[in-house]
mmCIF file of C-alpha atoms in Angstrom:
data_model
loop_
_atom_site.group_PDB
_atom_site.id
_atom_site.type_symbol
_atom_site.label_atom_id
_atom_site.label_comp_id
_atom_site.label_asym_id
_atom_site.label_seq_id
_atom_site.Cartn_x
_atom_site.Cartn_y
_atom_site.Cartn_z
ATOM 1 C CA MET A 127 -125.560 -41.604 -39.498
ATOM 2 C CA VAL A 128 -124.101 -44.084 -36.833
ATOM 3 C CA LYS A 129 -127.430 -45.882 -36.543
ATOM 4 C CA GLU A 130 -127.352 -46.380 -40.262
ATOM 5 C CA GLN A 131 -124.101 -48.249 -40.364
ATOM 6 C CA GLN A 132 -125.062 -50.684 -37.555
ATOM 7 C CA LYS A 133 -128.197 -51.718 -39.200
ATOM 8 C CA SER A 134 -127.415 -54.928 -40.953
ATOM 9 C CA LYS A 135 -129.055 -57.304 -43.376
ATOM 10 C CA VAL A 136 -131.115 -60.069 -42.590
ATOM 11 C CA TRP A 137 -129.243 -63.431 -42.138
ATOM 12 C CA TYR A 138 -130.449 -65.030 -45.401
ATOM 13 C CA LYS A 139 -128.993 -62.259 -47.426
ATOM 14 C CA GLU A 140 -125.529 -62.747 -45.803
ATOM 15 C CA PRO A 141 -123.417 -65.041 -47.727
ATOM 16 C CA TRP A 142 -121.576 -66.748 -44.815
ATOM 17 C CA PRO A 143 -124.620 -68.969 -43.664
ATOM 18 C CA TRP A 144 -125.141 -70.101 -47.035
ATOM 19 C CA ILE A 145 -121.450 -71.135 -47.351
ATOM 20 C CA LEU A 146 -121.476 -72.888 -44.153
ATOM 21 C CA MET A 147 -124.621 -74.725 -44.987
ATOM 22 C CA SER A 148 -123.443 -75.612 -48.419
ATOM 23 C CA GLY A 149 -121.061 -78.333 -46.768
ATOM 24 C CA PRO A 150 -123.311 -80.446 -45.250
ATOM 25 C CA ALA A 151 -125.779 -80.237 -48.139
ATOM 26 C CA ILE A 152 -123.256 -81.477 -50.398
ATOM 27 C CA VAL A 153 -122.632 -84.411 -48.171
ATOM 28 C CA VAL A 154 -126.126 -85.315 -47.931
ATOM 29 C CA VAL A 155 -126.465 -85.234 -51.587
ATOM 30 C CA ALA A 156 -123.261 -87.522 -52.271
ATOM 31 C CA ALA A 157 -124.671 -89.889 -49.638
ATOM 32 C CA PHE A 158 -127.928 -90.487 -51.493
ATOM 33 C CA ILE A 159 -125.832 -90.768 -54.874
ATOM 34 C CA THR A 160 -123.552 -93.336 -53.285
ATOM 35 C CA LEU A 161 -126.559 -95.298 -52.138
ATOM 36 C CA TYR A 162 -128.033 -95.357 -55.440
ATOM 37 C CA ILE A 163 -124.698 -96.750 -56.876
ATOM 38 C CA ALA A 164 -124.309 -99.220 -54.326
ATOM 39 C CA ARG A 165 -127.918 -100.659 -54.865
ATOM 40 C CA SER A 166 -127.687 -100.791 -58.738
ATOM 41 C CA ASN A 167 -124.212 -102.554 -58.664
ATOM 42 C CA SER A 168 -124.741 -104.991 -55.787
ATOM 43 C CA VAL A 169 -122.217 -107.844 -55.480
ATOM 44 C CA ASP A 170 -122.963 -111.284 -54.430
ATOM 45 C CA LEU A 171 -119.832 -111.879 -52.738
ATOM 46 C CA VAL A 172 -121.648 -112.919 -49.155
ATOM 47 C CA SER A 173 -123.474 -116.352 -48.963
ATOM 48 C CA ASP A 174 -126.692 -116.381 -47.537
ATOM 49 C CA ASP A 175 -126.422 -119.606 -45.549
ATOM 50 C CA TYR A 176 -122.291 -119.600 -44.966
ATOM 51 C CA TYR A 177 -122.506 -122.368 -42.234
ATOM 52 C CA LYS A 178 -124.324 -124.669 -44.964
ATOM 53 C CA ASP A 179 -121.752 -123.929 -47.431
ATOM 54 C CA GLY A 180 -118.990 -124.594 -44.833
ATOM 55 C CA LYS A 181 -120.352 -128.085 -44.014
ATOM 56 C CA HIS A 182 -119.948 -129.063 -47.631
ATOM 57 C CA ILE A 183 -116.017 -128.020 -47.961
ATOM 58 C CA ASP A 184 -115.118 -131.683 -47.164
ATOM 59 C CA ILE A 185 -117.203 -132.945 -50.054
ATOM 60 C CA GLN A 186 -115.876 -130.542 -52.310
ATOM 61 C CA LEU A 187 -112.165 -131.513 -51.521
ATOM 62 C CA HIS A 188 -113.310 -134.942 -52.087
ATOM 63 C CA ARG A 189 -114.216 -134.202 -55.653
ATOM 64 C CA ASP A 190 -110.595 -132.528 -56.147
ATOM 65 C CA GLU A 191 -108.896 -135.517 -54.536
ATOM 66 C CA GLU A 192 -110.690 -137.840 -56.777
ATOM 67 C CA ALA A 193 -109.538 -135.696 -60.060
ATOM 68 C CA TYR A 194 -106.042 -135.981 -58.761
ATOM 69 C CA LYS A 195 -106.155 -139.904 -58.368
ATOM 70 C CA ARG A 196 -107.934 -140.310 -61.631
ATOM 71 C CA ASN A 197 -105.248 -137.802 -63.426
ATOM 72 C CA ILE A 198 -107.959 -135.941 -65.072
ATOM 73 C CA HIS A 199 -107.059 -132.777 -66.963
ATOM 74 C CA ALA A 200 -108.962 -130.547 -69.282
ATOM 75 C CA GLN A 201 -108.598 -127.930 -71.667
ATOM 76 C CA VAL A 202 -111.001 -125.328 -72.507
ATOM 77 C CA LEU A 203 -111.004 -123.193 -75.652
ATOM 78 C CA VAL A 204 -113.403 -120.313 -75.697
ATOM 79 C CA SER A 205 -114.513 -118.747 -78.986
ATOM 80 C CA PRO A 206 -113.412 -115.139 -79.819
ATOM 81 C CA GLY A 207 -117.228 -114.280 -79.257
ATOM 82 C CA PHE A 208 -117.058 -115.700 -75.761
ATOM 83 C CA ASP A 209 -120.237 -117.679 -76.582
ATOM 84 C CA SER A 210 -119.196 -121.316 -77.079
ATOM 85 C CA ALA A 211 -115.976 -123.531 -76.263
ATOM 86 C CA LYS A 212 -114.447 -126.635 -77.236
ATOM 87 C CA VAL A 213 -113.292 -128.736 -74.331
ATOM 88 C CA PHE A 214 -110.804 -131.518 -74.207
ATOM 89 C CA VAL A 215 -110.739 -133.987 -71.352
ATOM 90 C CA SER A 216 -108.238 -136.711 -70.480
ATOM 91 C CA GLY A 217 -107.876 -139.027 -67.503
ATOM 92 C CA ASP A 218 -109.646 -142.083 -65.681
ATOM 93 C CA PHE A 219 -113.346 -141.232 -66.427
ATOM 94 C CA ASP A 220 -116.382 -142.695 -68.067
ATOM 95 C CA PRO A 221 -116.818 -140.657 -71.164
ATOM 96 C CA LYS A 222 -120.410 -142.053 -71.570
ATOM 97 C CA GLN A 223 -121.356 -139.940 -68.277
ATOM 98 C CA PRO A 224 -122.576 -136.483 -68.891
ATOM 99 C CA LEU A 225 -120.218 -133.673 -68.042
ATOM 100 C CA ASN A 226 -120.694 -129.962 -67.439
ATOM 101 C CA LEU A 227 -118.919 -126.787 -67.998
ATOM 102 C CA LEU A 228 -119.205 -123.966 -65.259
ATOM 103 C CA LEU A 229 -118.372 -120.605 -66.024
ATOM 104 C CA MET A 230 -118.458 -118.401 -62.702
ATOM 105 C CA HIS A 231 -118.165 -114.797 -62.596
ATOM 106 C CA PRO A 232 -116.178 -113.495 -59.702
ATOM 107 C CA ALA A 233 -118.489 -111.053 -58.449
ATOM 108 C CA ARG A 234 -122.022 -111.552 -59.769
ATOM 109 C CA LYS A 235 -123.827 -114.972 -59.171
ATOM 110 C CA ALA A 236 -126.398 -113.962 -61.963
ATOM 111 C CA GLU A 237 -123.704 -114.311 -64.529
ATOM 112 C CA ASP A 238 -122.863 -117.797 -63.682
ATOM 113 C CA GLN A 239 -123.726 -120.554 -66.177
ATOM 114 C CA THR A 240 -123.943 -124.314 -66.178
ATOM 115 C CA VAL A 241 -123.548 -125.735 -69.680
ATOM 116 C CA LYS A 242 -124.019 -129.582 -70.246
ATOM 117 C CA LEU A 243 -121.042 -130.781 -72.736
ATOM 118 C CA GLN A 244 -121.963 -132.193 -75.985
ATOM 119 C CA PRO A 245 -119.678 -134.928 -77.085
ATOM 120 C CA VAL A 246 -118.035 -134.464 -80.767
ATOM 121 C CA GLN A 247 -117.612 -138.295 -81.530
ATOM 122 C CA GLU A 248 -119.531 -140.745 -79.310
ATOM 123 C CA GLY A 249 -116.814 -142.611 -77.190
ATOM 124 C CA VAL A 250 -113.930 -142.198 -79.477
ATOM 125 C CA ALA A 251 -110.725 -140.509 -77.928
ATOM 126 C CA SER A 252 -108.264 -138.548 -79.880
ATOM 127 C CA GLY A 253 -104.779 -138.642 -78.544
ATOM 128 C CA GLY A 254 -106.070 -139.945 -75.182
ATOM 129 C CA LYS A 255 -108.404 -136.834 -74.851
ATOM 130 C CA TYR A 256 -112.260 -136.729 -75.569
ATOM 131 C CA GLU A 257 -113.652 -133.570 -77.366
ATOM 132 C CA TYR A 258 -116.747 -131.955 -76.321
ATOM 133 C CA ASN A 259 -118.717 -128.772 -77.482
ATOM 134 C CA ALA A 260 -120.394 -126.214 -75.328
ATOM 135 C CA VAL A 261 -122.681 -123.332 -76.330
ATOM 136 C CA PHE A 262 -123.716 -120.569 -73.804
ATOM 137 C CA LYS A 263 -124.845 -117.215 -73.413
ATOM 138 C CA PRO A 264 -122.018 -114.350 -74.483
ATOM 139 C CA LEU A 265 -119.932 -113.785 -71.543
ATOM 140 C CA PRO A 266 -119.837 -110.176 -69.839
ATOM 141 C CA GLN A 267 -116.430 -108.610 -70.057
ATOM 142 C CA THR A 268 -114.714 -109.000 -66.840
ATOM 143 C CA HIS A 269 -111.178 -109.369 -65.640
ATOM 144 C CA HIS A 270 -111.288 -112.819 -64.771
ATOM 145 C CA TRP A 271 -113.744 -115.974 -64.576
ATOM 146 C CA TYR A 272 -113.645 -119.249 -62.581
ATOM 147 C CA VAL A 273 -113.823 -122.343 -64.964
ATOM 148 C CA ARG A 274 -114.763 -125.770 -64.150
ATOM 149 C CA VAL A 275 -115.364 -129.010 -65.699
ATOM 150 C CA GLU A 276 -117.125 -131.650 -63.597
ATOM 151 C CA ASP A 277 -118.818 -135.025 -64.053
ATOM 152 C CA ALA A 278 -122.793 -134.432 -63.644
ATOM 153 C CA GLY A 279 -122.666 -137.057 -60.841
ATOM 154 C CA GLY A 280 -120.582 -134.899 -58.512
ATOM 155 C CA ILE A 281 -117.661 -137.353 -58.049
ATOM 156 C CA TRP A 282 -115.034 -135.496 -59.556
ATOM 157 C CA ARG A 283 -114.043 -131.812 -60.881
ATOM 158 C CA VAL A 284 -110.970 -129.861 -62.306
ATOM 159 C CA GLU A 285 -110.917 -125.990 -62.023
ATOM 160 C CA ASP A 286 -108.873 -122.950 -62.259
ATOM 161 C CA LYS A 287 -109.064 -119.128 -62.733
ATOM 162 C CA TRP A 288 -108.932 -117.846 -66.123
ATOM 163 C CA LEU A 289 -107.497 -114.457 -66.788
ATOM 164 C CA VAL A 290 -109.408 -113.262 -70.063
ATOM 165 C CA SER A 291 -106.394 -111.039 -71.034
ATOM 166 C CA GLN A 292 -104.059 -113.969 -71.106
ATOM 167 C CA GLY A 293 -105.947 -115.587 -74.131
ATOM 168 C CA ASN A 294 -108.760 -117.931 -74.684
ATOM 169 C CA ALA A 295 -107.336 -121.188 -73.708
ATOM 170 C CA ILE A 296 -107.518 -122.576 -70.120
ATOM 171 C CA SER A 297 -105.904 -125.563 -68.931
ATOM 172 C CA LEU A 298 -107.578 -127.061 -65.983
ATOM 173 C CA LYS A 299 -105.871 -129.648 -63.978
ATOM 174 C CA PRO A 300 -106.426 -131.105 -60.309
ATOM 175 C CA MET A 301 -105.672 -129.070 -57.349
ATOM 176 C CA ASP A 302 -102.469 -130.761 -56.767
ATOM 177 C CA LYS A 303 -101.190 -127.329 -55.009
ATOM 178 C CA LEU A 304 -103.926 -128.247 -52.392
ATOM 179 C CA LEU A 305 -103.510 -131.919 -52.274
ATOM 180 C CA ALA A 306 -99.710 -132.259 -52.318
ATOM 181 C CA PRO A 307 -98.899 -131.262 -48.724
ATOM 182 C CA ALA A 308 -101.359 -133.711 -47.512
ATOM 183 C CA ALA A 309 -99.692 -136.449 -49.545
ATOM 184 C CA SER A 310 -96.373 -135.446 -48.676
ATOM 185 C CA SER A 311 -97.413 -135.586 -44.623
ATOM 186 C CA SER A 312 -98.702 -138.908 -44.885
ATOM 187 C CA ASN A 313 -95.688 -140.645 -45.921
#
């Protein structure tokens, strides 16, 4: 009788080895699921050539300073379908030069769009503002966008962050927050 009670089951028929192995097995499966999600939703937050981008910071700041000196302002009114916009630009710029509207996604570079602005009335300003139209691919849903209006020659630019939840009107002005401390320190 005693021999019969001591006879144990084979290890794989016991529940404890399976309970102990289930934890690491779940972690391995979760790791593969996480890898799949990370690869399918990759984000372009890191520049491929950060050194080259860093060298161009002075050039970019020069464009902001130029817009500040010229007192260039823009207002962008995006359509409810998020596929077109009216753009009003004022300030000291040549309205005969082509202008671009850039819509930059905060995380996915593939969603960025650059659109050439089409003047509504050639060379005629209404209230000191020149009116332009822009048509682009429908914008995907996101919390915010970065919007920029610039001349095609790369001399000036105005830009700002557009919070979609706050409406479809974006006011772009020179980056005076960035330039004001420099102006006051030179006096």
